[in-house]
Short mmCIF file of C-alpha atoms in Angstrom, two decimals:
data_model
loop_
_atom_site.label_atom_id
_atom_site.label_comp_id
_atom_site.label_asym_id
_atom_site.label_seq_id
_atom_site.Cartn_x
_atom_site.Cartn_y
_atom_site.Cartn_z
CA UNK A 70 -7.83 39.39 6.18
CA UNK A 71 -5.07 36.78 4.84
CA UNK A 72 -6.51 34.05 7.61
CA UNK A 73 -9.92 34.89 6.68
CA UNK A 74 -9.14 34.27 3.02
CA UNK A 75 -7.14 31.00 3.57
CA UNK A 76 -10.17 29.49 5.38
CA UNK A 77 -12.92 29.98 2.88
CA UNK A 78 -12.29 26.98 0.89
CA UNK A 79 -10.39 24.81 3.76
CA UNK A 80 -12.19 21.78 4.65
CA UNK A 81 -10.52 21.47 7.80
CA UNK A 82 -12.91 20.55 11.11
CA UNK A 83 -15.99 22.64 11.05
CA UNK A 84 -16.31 22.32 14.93
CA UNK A 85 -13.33 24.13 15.47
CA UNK A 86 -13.53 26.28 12.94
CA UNK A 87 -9.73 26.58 12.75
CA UNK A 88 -9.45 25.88 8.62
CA UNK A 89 -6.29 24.66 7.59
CA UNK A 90 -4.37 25.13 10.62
CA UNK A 91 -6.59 21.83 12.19
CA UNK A 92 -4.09 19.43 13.18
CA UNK A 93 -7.03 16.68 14.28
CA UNK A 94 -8.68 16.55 10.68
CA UNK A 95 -6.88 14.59 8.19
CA UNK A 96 -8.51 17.16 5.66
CA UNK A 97 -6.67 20.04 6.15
CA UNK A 98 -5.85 21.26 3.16
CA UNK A 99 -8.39 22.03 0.37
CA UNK A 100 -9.27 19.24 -2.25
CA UNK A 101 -6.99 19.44 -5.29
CA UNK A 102 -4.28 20.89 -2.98
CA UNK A 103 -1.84 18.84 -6.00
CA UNK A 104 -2.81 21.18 -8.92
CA UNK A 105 -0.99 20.30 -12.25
CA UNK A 106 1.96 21.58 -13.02
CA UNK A 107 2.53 24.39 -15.07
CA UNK A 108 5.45 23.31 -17.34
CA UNK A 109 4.07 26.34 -19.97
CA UNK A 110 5.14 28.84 -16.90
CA UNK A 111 8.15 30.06 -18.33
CA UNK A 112 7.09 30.53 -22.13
CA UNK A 113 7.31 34.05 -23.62
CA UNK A 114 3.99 35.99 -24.52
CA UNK A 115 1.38 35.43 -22.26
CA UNK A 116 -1.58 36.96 -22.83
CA UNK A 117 -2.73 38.85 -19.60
CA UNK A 118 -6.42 38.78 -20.62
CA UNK A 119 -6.06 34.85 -21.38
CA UNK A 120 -8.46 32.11 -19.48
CA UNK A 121 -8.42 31.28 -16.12
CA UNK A 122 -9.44 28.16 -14.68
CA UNK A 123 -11.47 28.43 -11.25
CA UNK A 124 -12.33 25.98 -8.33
CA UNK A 125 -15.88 25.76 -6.11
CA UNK A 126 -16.60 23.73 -3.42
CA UNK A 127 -16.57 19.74 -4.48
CA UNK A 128 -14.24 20.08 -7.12
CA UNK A 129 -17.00 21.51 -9.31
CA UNK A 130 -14.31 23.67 -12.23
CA UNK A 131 -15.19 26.54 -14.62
CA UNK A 132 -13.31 28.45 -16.87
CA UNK A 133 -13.07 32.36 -17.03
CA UNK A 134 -11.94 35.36 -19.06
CA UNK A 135 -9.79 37.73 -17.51
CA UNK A 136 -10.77 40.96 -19.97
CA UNK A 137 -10.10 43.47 -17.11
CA UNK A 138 -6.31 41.63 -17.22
CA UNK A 139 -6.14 41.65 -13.28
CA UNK A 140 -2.94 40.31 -12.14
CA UNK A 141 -3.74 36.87 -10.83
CA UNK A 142 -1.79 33.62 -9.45
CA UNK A 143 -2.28 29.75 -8.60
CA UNK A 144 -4.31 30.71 -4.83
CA UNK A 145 -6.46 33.85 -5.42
CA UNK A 146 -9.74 34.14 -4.21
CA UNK A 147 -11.93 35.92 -6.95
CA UNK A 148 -15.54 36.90 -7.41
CA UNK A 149 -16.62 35.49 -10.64
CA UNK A 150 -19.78 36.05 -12.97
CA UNK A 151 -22.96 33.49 -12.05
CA UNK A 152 -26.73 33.12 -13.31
CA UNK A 153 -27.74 35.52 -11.54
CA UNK A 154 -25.30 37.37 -9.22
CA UNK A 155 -21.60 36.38 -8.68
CA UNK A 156 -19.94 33.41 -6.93
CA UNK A 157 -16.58 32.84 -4.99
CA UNK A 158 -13.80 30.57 -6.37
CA UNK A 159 -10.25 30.18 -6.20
CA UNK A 160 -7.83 30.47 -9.07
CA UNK A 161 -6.24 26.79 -9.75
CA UNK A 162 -4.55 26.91 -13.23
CA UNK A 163 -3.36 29.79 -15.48
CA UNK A 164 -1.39 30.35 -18.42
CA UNK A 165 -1.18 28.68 -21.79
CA UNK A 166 -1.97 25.44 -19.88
CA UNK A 167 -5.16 26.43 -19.10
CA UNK A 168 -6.31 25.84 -23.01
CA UNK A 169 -5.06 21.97 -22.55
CA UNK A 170 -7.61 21.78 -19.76
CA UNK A 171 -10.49 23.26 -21.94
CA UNK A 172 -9.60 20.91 -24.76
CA UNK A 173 -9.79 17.78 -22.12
CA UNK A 174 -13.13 18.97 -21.15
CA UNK A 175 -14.79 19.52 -24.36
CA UNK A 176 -15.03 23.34 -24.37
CA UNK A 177 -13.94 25.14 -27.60
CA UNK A 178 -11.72 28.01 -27.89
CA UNK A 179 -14.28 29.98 -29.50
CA UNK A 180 -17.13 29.23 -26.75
CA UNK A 181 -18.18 32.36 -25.05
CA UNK A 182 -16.88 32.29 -21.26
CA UNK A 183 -18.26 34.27 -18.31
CA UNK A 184 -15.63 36.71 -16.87
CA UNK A 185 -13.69 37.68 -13.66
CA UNK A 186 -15.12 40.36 -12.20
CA UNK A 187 -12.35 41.05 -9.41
CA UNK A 188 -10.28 39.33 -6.37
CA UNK A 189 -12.52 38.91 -3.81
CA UNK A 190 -13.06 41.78 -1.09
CA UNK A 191 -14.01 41.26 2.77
CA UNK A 192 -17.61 41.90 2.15
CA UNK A 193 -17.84 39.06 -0.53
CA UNK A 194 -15.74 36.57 1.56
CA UNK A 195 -18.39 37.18 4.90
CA UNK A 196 -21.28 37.48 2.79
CA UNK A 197 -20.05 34.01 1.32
CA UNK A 198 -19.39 32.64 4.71
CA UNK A 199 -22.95 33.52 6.14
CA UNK A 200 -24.31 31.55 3.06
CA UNK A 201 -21.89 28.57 3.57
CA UNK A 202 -22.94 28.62 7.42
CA UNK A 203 -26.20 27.24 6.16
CA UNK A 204 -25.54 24.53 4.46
CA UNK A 205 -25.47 21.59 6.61
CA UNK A 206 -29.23 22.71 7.87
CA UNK A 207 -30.27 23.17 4.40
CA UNK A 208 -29.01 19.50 3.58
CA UNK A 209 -30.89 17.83 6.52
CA UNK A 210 -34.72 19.53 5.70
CA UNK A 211 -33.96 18.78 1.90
CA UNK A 212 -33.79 15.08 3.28
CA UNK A 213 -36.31 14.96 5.13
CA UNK A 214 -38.88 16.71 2.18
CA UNK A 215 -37.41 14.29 -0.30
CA UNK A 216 -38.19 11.00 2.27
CA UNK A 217 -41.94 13.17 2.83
CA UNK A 218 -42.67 12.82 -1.11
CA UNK A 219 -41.34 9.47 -1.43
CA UNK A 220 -38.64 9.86 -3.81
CA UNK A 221 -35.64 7.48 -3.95
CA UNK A 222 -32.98 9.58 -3.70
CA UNK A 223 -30.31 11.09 -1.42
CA UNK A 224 -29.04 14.56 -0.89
CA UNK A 225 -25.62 14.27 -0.27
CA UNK A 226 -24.60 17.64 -0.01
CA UNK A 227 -25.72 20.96 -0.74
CA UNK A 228 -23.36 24.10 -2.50
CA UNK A 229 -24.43 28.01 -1.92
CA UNK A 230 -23.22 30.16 -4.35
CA UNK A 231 -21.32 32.89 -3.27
CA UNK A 232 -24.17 36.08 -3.24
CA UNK A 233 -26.48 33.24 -1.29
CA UNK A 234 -28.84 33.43 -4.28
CA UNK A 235 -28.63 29.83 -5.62
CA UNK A 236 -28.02 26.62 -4.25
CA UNK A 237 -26.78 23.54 -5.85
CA UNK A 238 -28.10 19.77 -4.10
CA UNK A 239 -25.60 17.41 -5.27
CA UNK A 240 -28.24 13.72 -5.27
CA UNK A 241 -27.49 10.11 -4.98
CA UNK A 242 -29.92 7.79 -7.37
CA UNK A 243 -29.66 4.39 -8.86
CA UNK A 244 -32.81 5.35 -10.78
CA UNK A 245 -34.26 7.74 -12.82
CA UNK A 246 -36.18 10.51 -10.34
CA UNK A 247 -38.84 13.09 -11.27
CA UNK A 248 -37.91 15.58 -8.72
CA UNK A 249 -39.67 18.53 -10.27
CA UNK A 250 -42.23 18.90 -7.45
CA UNK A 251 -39.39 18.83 -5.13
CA UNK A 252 -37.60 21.87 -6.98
CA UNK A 253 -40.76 23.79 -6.41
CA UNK A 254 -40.81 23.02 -2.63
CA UNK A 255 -37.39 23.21 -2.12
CA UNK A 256 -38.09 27.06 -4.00
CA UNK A 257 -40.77 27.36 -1.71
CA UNK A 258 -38.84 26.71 1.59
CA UNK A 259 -35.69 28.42 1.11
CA UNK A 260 -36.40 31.60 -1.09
CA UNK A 261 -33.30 30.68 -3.70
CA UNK A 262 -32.46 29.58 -6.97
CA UNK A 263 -32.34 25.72 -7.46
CA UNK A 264 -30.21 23.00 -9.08
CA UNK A 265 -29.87 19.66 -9.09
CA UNK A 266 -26.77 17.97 -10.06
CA UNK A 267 -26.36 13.78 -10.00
CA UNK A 268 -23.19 12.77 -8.71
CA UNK A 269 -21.19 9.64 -8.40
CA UNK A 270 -20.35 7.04 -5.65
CA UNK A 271 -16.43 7.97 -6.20
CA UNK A 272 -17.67 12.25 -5.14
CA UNK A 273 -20.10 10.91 -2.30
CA UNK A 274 -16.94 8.45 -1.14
CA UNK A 275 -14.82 12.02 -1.60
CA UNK A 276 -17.35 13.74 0.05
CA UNK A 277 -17.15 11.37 3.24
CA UNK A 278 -13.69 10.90 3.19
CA UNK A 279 -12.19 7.67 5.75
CA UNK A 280 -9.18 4.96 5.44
CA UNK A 281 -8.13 3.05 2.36
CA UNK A 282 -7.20 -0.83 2.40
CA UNK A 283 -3.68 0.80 2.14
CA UNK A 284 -3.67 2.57 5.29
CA UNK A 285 -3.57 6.33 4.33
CA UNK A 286 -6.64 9.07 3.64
CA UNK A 287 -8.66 8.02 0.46
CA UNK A 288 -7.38 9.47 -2.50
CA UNK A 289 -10.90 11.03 -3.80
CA UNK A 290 -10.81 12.83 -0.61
CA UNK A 291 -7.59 14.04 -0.07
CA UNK A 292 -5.63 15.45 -3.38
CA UNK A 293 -7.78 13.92 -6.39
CA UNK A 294 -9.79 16.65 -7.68
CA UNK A 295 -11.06 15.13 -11.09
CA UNK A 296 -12.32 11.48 -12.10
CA UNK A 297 -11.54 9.16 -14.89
CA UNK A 298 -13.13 6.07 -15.30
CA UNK A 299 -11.71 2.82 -14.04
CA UNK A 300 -12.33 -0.18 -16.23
CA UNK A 301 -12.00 -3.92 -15.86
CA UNK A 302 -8.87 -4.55 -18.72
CA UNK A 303 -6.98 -2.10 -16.00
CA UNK A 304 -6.67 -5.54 -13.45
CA UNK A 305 -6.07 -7.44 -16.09
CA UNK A 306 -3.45 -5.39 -17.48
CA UNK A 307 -1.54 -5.71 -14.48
CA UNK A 308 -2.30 -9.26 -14.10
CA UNK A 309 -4.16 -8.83 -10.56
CA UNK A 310 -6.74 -11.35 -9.59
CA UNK A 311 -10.23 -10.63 -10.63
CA UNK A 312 -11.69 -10.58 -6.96
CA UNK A 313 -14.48 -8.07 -6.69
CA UNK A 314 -14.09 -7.45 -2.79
CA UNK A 315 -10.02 -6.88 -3.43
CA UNK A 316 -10.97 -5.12 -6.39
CA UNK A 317 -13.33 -2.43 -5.61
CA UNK A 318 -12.99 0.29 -3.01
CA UNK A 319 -15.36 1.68 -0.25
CA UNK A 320 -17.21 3.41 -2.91
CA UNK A 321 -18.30 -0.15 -4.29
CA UNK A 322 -16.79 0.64 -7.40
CA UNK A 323 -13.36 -0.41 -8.92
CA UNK A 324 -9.85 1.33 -6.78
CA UNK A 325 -9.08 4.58 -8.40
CA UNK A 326 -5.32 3.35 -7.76
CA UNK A 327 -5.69 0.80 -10.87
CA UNK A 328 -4.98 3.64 -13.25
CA UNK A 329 -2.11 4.82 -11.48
CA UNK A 330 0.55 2.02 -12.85
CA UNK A 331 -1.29 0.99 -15.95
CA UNK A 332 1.03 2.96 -18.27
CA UNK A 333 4.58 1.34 -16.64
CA UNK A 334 2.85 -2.38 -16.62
CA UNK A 335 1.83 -1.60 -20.58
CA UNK A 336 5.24 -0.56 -21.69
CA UNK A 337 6.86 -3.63 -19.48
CA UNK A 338 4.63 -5.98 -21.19
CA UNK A 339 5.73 -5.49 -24.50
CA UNK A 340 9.11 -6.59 -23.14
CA UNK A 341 7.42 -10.21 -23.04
CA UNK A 342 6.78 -12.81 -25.47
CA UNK A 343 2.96 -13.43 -26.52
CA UNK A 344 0.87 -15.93 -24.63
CA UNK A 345 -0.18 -17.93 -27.79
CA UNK A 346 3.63 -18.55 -28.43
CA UNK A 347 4.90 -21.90 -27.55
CA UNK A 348 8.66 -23.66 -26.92
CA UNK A 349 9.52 -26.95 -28.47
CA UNK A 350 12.30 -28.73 -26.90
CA UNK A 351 13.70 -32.19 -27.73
CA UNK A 352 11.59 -33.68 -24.78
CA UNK A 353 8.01 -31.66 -25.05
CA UNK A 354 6.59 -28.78 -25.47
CA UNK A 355 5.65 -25.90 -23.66
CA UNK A 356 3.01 -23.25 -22.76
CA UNK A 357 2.43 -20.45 -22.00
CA UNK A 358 1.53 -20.17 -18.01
CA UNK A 359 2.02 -16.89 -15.99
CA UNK A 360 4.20 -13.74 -16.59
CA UNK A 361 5.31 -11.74 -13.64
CA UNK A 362 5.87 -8.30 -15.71
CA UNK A 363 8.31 -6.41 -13.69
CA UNK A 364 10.66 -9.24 -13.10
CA UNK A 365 10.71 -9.75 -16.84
CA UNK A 366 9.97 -13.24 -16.23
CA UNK A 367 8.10 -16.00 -17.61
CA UNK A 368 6.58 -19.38 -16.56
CA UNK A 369 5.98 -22.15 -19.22
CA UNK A 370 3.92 -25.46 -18.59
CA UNK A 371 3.79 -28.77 -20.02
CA UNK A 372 0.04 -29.26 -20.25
CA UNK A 373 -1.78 -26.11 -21.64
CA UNK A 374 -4.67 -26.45 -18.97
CA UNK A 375 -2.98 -27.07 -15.61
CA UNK A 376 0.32 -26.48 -14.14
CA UNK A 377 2.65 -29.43 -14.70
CA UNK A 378 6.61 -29.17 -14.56
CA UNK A 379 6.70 -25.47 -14.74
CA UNK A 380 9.44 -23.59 -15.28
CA UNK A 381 10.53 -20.06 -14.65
CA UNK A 382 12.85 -18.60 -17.67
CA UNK A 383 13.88 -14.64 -18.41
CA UNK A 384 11.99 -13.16 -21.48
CA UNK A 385 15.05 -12.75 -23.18
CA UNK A 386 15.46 -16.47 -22.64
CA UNK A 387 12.28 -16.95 -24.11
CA UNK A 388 13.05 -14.89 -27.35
CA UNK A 389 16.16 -16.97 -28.26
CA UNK A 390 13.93 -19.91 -27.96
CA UNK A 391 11.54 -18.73 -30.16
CA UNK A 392 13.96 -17.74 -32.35
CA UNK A 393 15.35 -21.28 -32.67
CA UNK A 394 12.17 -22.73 -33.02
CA UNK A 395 11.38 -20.54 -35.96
CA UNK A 396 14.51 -22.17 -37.64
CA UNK A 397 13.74 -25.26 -36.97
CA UNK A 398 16.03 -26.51 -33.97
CA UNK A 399 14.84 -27.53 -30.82
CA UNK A 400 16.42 -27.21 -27.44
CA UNK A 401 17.72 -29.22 -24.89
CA UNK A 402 15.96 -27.65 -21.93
CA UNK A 403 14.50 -24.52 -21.37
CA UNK A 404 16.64 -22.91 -18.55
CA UNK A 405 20.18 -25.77 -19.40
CA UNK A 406 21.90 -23.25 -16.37
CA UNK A 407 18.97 -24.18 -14.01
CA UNK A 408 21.39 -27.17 -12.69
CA UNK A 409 24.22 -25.63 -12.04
CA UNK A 410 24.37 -23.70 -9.06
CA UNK A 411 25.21 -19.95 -9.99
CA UNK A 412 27.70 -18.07 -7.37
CA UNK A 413 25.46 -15.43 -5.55
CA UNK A 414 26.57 -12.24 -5.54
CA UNK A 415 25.90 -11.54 -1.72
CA UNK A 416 27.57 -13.81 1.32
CA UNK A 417 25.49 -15.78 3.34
CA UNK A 418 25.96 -13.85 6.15
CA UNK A 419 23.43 -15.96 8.82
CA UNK A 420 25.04 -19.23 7.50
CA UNK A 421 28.56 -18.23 8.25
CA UNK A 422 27.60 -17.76 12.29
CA UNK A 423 25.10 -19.40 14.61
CA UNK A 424 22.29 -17.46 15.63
CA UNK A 425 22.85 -17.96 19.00
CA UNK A 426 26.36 -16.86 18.79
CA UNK A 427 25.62 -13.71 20.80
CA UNK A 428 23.88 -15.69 23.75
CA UNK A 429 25.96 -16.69 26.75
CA UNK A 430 27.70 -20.09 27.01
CA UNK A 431 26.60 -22.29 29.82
CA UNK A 432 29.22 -23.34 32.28
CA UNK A 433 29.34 -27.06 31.45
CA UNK A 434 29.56 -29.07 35.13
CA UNK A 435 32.11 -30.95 35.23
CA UNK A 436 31.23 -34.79 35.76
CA UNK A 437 32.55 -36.79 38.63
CA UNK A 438 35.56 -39.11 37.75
CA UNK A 439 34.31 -43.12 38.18
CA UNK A 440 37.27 -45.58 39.41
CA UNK A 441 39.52 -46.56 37.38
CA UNK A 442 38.76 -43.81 33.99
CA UNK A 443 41.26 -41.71 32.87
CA UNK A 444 40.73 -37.98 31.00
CA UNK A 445 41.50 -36.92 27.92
CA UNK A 446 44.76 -35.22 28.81
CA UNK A 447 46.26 -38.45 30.31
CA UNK A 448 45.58 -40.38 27.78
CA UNK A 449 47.65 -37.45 25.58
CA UNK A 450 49.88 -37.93 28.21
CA UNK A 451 50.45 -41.50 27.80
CA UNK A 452 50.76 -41.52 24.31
CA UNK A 453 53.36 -38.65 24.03
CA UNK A 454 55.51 -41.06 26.64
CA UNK A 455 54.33 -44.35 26.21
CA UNK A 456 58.21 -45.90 27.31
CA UNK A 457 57.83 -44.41 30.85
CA UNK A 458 56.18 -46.08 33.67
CA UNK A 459 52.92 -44.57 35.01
CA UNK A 460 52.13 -45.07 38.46
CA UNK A 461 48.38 -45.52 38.34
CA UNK A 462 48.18 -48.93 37.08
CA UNK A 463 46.61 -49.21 33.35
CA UNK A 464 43.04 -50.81 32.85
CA UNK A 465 45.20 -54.15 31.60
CA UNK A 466 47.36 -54.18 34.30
CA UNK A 467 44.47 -53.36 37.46
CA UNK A 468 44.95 -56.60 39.43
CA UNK A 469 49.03 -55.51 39.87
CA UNK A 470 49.99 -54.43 42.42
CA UNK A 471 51.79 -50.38 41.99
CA UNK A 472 55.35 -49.78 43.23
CA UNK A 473 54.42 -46.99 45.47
CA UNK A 474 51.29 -48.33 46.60
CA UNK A 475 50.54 -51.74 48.48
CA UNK A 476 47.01 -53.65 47.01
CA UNK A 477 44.12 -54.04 48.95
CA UNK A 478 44.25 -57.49 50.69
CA UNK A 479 40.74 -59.72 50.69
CA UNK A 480 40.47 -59.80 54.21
CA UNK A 481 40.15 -55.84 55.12
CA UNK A 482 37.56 -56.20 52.61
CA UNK A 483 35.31 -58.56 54.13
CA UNK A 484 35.63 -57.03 57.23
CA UNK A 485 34.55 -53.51 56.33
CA UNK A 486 31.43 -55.14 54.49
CA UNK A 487 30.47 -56.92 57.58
CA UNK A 488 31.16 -53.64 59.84
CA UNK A 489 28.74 -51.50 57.70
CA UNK A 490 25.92 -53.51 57.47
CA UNK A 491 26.43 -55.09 61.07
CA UNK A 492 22.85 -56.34 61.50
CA UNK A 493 20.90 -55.35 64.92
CA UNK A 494 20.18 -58.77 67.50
CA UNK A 495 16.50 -59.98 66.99
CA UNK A 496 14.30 -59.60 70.09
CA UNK A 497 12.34 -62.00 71.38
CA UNK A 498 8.68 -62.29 72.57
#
């Protein structure tokens, strides 16, 4: 019963029909799996017949009254009141939190809410199954009878409530479409209850699910369950370049991400001086050029239309120039410690060895000794004792003859030339 229960809502693999236990589908886990936080857990008083807010297939949310005050948590699977019959959620929020939800989405307190009826039993959890079961068929002949009547639209996906009674076609539609014929035939054909409800490229991109430019699961598909608009001023908030393609996601519309970091880029920015501020100095003046926000840096300009002699100061630099200027005095430079060359904190670790410091030295061969050169050591040698006679005679002293050693006469000479290259007698014809 507890398996049964977990896979009702799982989006995991529908081949395999293994639910959340699917290691091969990167949806595993239901949509919304990151539920908000209930920081109004631990507050005395709660009201056991309070509100209760309740999730359907493709994020779709209601809120319920608990009057029967059934003991519920975050997780349950509960049969809920629907025009006509009942329908199968699961409980996602309760509490005193719940009424910050309601106010977000325009609901009053004193709106009258449809009710829990009770946590959902076996029979409602296969009846629900058999009705979910035919979906996917139900979502290709809708297609098909909304391509036969000409109507420029696309079903994206279609929703069975939990008694099978009613369906829900979720449609695509740059236009305006006048799909009340289709509602009758679609009546017609599958004996139920019919509604139409527009959605969004950001749900059909949630819907599909793939990879995002940043490498993991898209966000609409995996954990996001609700939408909020994503505007233009968000990119240029955080200074990003206004690039359409790098812009927008596989939805064609702008990243859901861009909200994410707006609020830490706004509160860094009012760290930095204004862009229509400029710094006098004795030698020109300059303008504002580019910020980069969470260095807490600033680049100023010479000319105020293109970058000439730019230069790169800290915004609280840029303060205590401004609040010179406002006195009246003008400084020297901008950045005056920009020449000097500041001690770095960290070593220079790759300049103190050579990179190739770990590779084996080559044995150097040693070169042949020509007549009459002396090494290194010798010449040490000779310095160290330069009062005592050597007996190799010294390159001034090469045509004396050595104590030890008799010189070479002329003669021997000549006649060991001639001997090697003793030429052969000619023969004649």
């Amino acid at each position: 019963m507890e398996e049964k229960e977990r896979g009702v809502f799982s989006s995991g693999c529908p081949g395999c029909r293994r639910g959340g236990a699917c290691t091969g589908c990167a949806r595993r886990e239901p949509r919304g799996k990151l539920f908000a936080t209930d920081w109004l857990a631990d507050l005395p008083g709660k009201d056991p017949k309070g509100v209760v807010e309740v999730m359907f297939k493709n994020t779709r949310v209601g809120f319920y009254s608990n009057p029967a005050a059934i003991p519920l948590k975050i997780g349950d699977i509960v049969a809920v009141e629907a025009a006509p019959g009942h329908d199968i959620g699961r409980v996602t929020m309760i509490g005193p939190l719940v009424a910050v939800q309601m106010k977000k989405a325009g609901i009053k307190p004193a709106a009258e809410l449809k009710k829990i009826f009770r946590i959902a039993r076996p029979s409602d959890i296969e009846k629900f199954e058999e009705a979910r079961a035919r979906e996917h068929s139900t979502m290709i002949k809708a297609r098909s009878i909304a391509e036969e009547l000409g109507l420029a639209m696309k079903i994206g996906d279609v929703e069975y409530q939990g008694d099978g009674g009613k369906a829900i076609f979720y449609y695509i539609a740059d236009e305006r479409v006048d799909f009340r014929k289709l509602i009758r035939v679609l009546a017609d054909t599958f004996k139920v209850r019919i509604e139409m409800k527009q959605i969004g490229a950001r749900q059909e991109a949630g819907r599909i699910g793939g990879i995002g430019p940043c490498g993991r699961p898209l966000c609409c598909s995996s954990w996001m369950s609700k939408f909020v608009s994503v505007g233009t001023g968000s990119a240029r908030l955080q200074d990003l370049s206004m690039n359409p393609q790098k812009l927008a996601g596989q939805c064609a519309k702008l990243k859901c991400c861009l909200n994410f970091e707006v609020d830490a880029y706004a509160e860094a920015q009012k760290q930095l001086p204004q862009k229509d501020v400029t710094l006098e100095t004795k030698e020109c003046t300059y303008y504002y050029f580019k910020p980069d926000i969470l260095a807490r840096t600033v680049t100023y300009s010479t000319d105020r239309n293109i970058p000439a002699n730019l230069v790169t100061i800290p915004a609280a630099r840029a303060f205590e120039i401004i609040a010179l200027n406002r006195q009246g005095i003008k400084v020297d430079s901008l950045n005056p410690a920009a020449d000097e060359n500041p001690s770095s904190e960290y070593g220079d670790i790759i300049g103190q060895d050579s990179l190739t410091r770990f590779d084996k030295n080559r044995k150097k061969k040693k070169k042949k000794k020509k007549p009459g050169e002396t090494s290194d050591i010798q010449d040490q040698d000779r310095a160290a004792r330069p009062n005592q006679r050597q007996n190799r005679p010294s390159v001034e002293n090469k045509g004396e003859p050595s104590a030890d050693r008799q010189p070479r006469q002329p003669q021997d000479r000549v006649q060991k030339f001639r001997k090697r290259n003793k030429q052969k007698p000619r023969q004649e014809n």
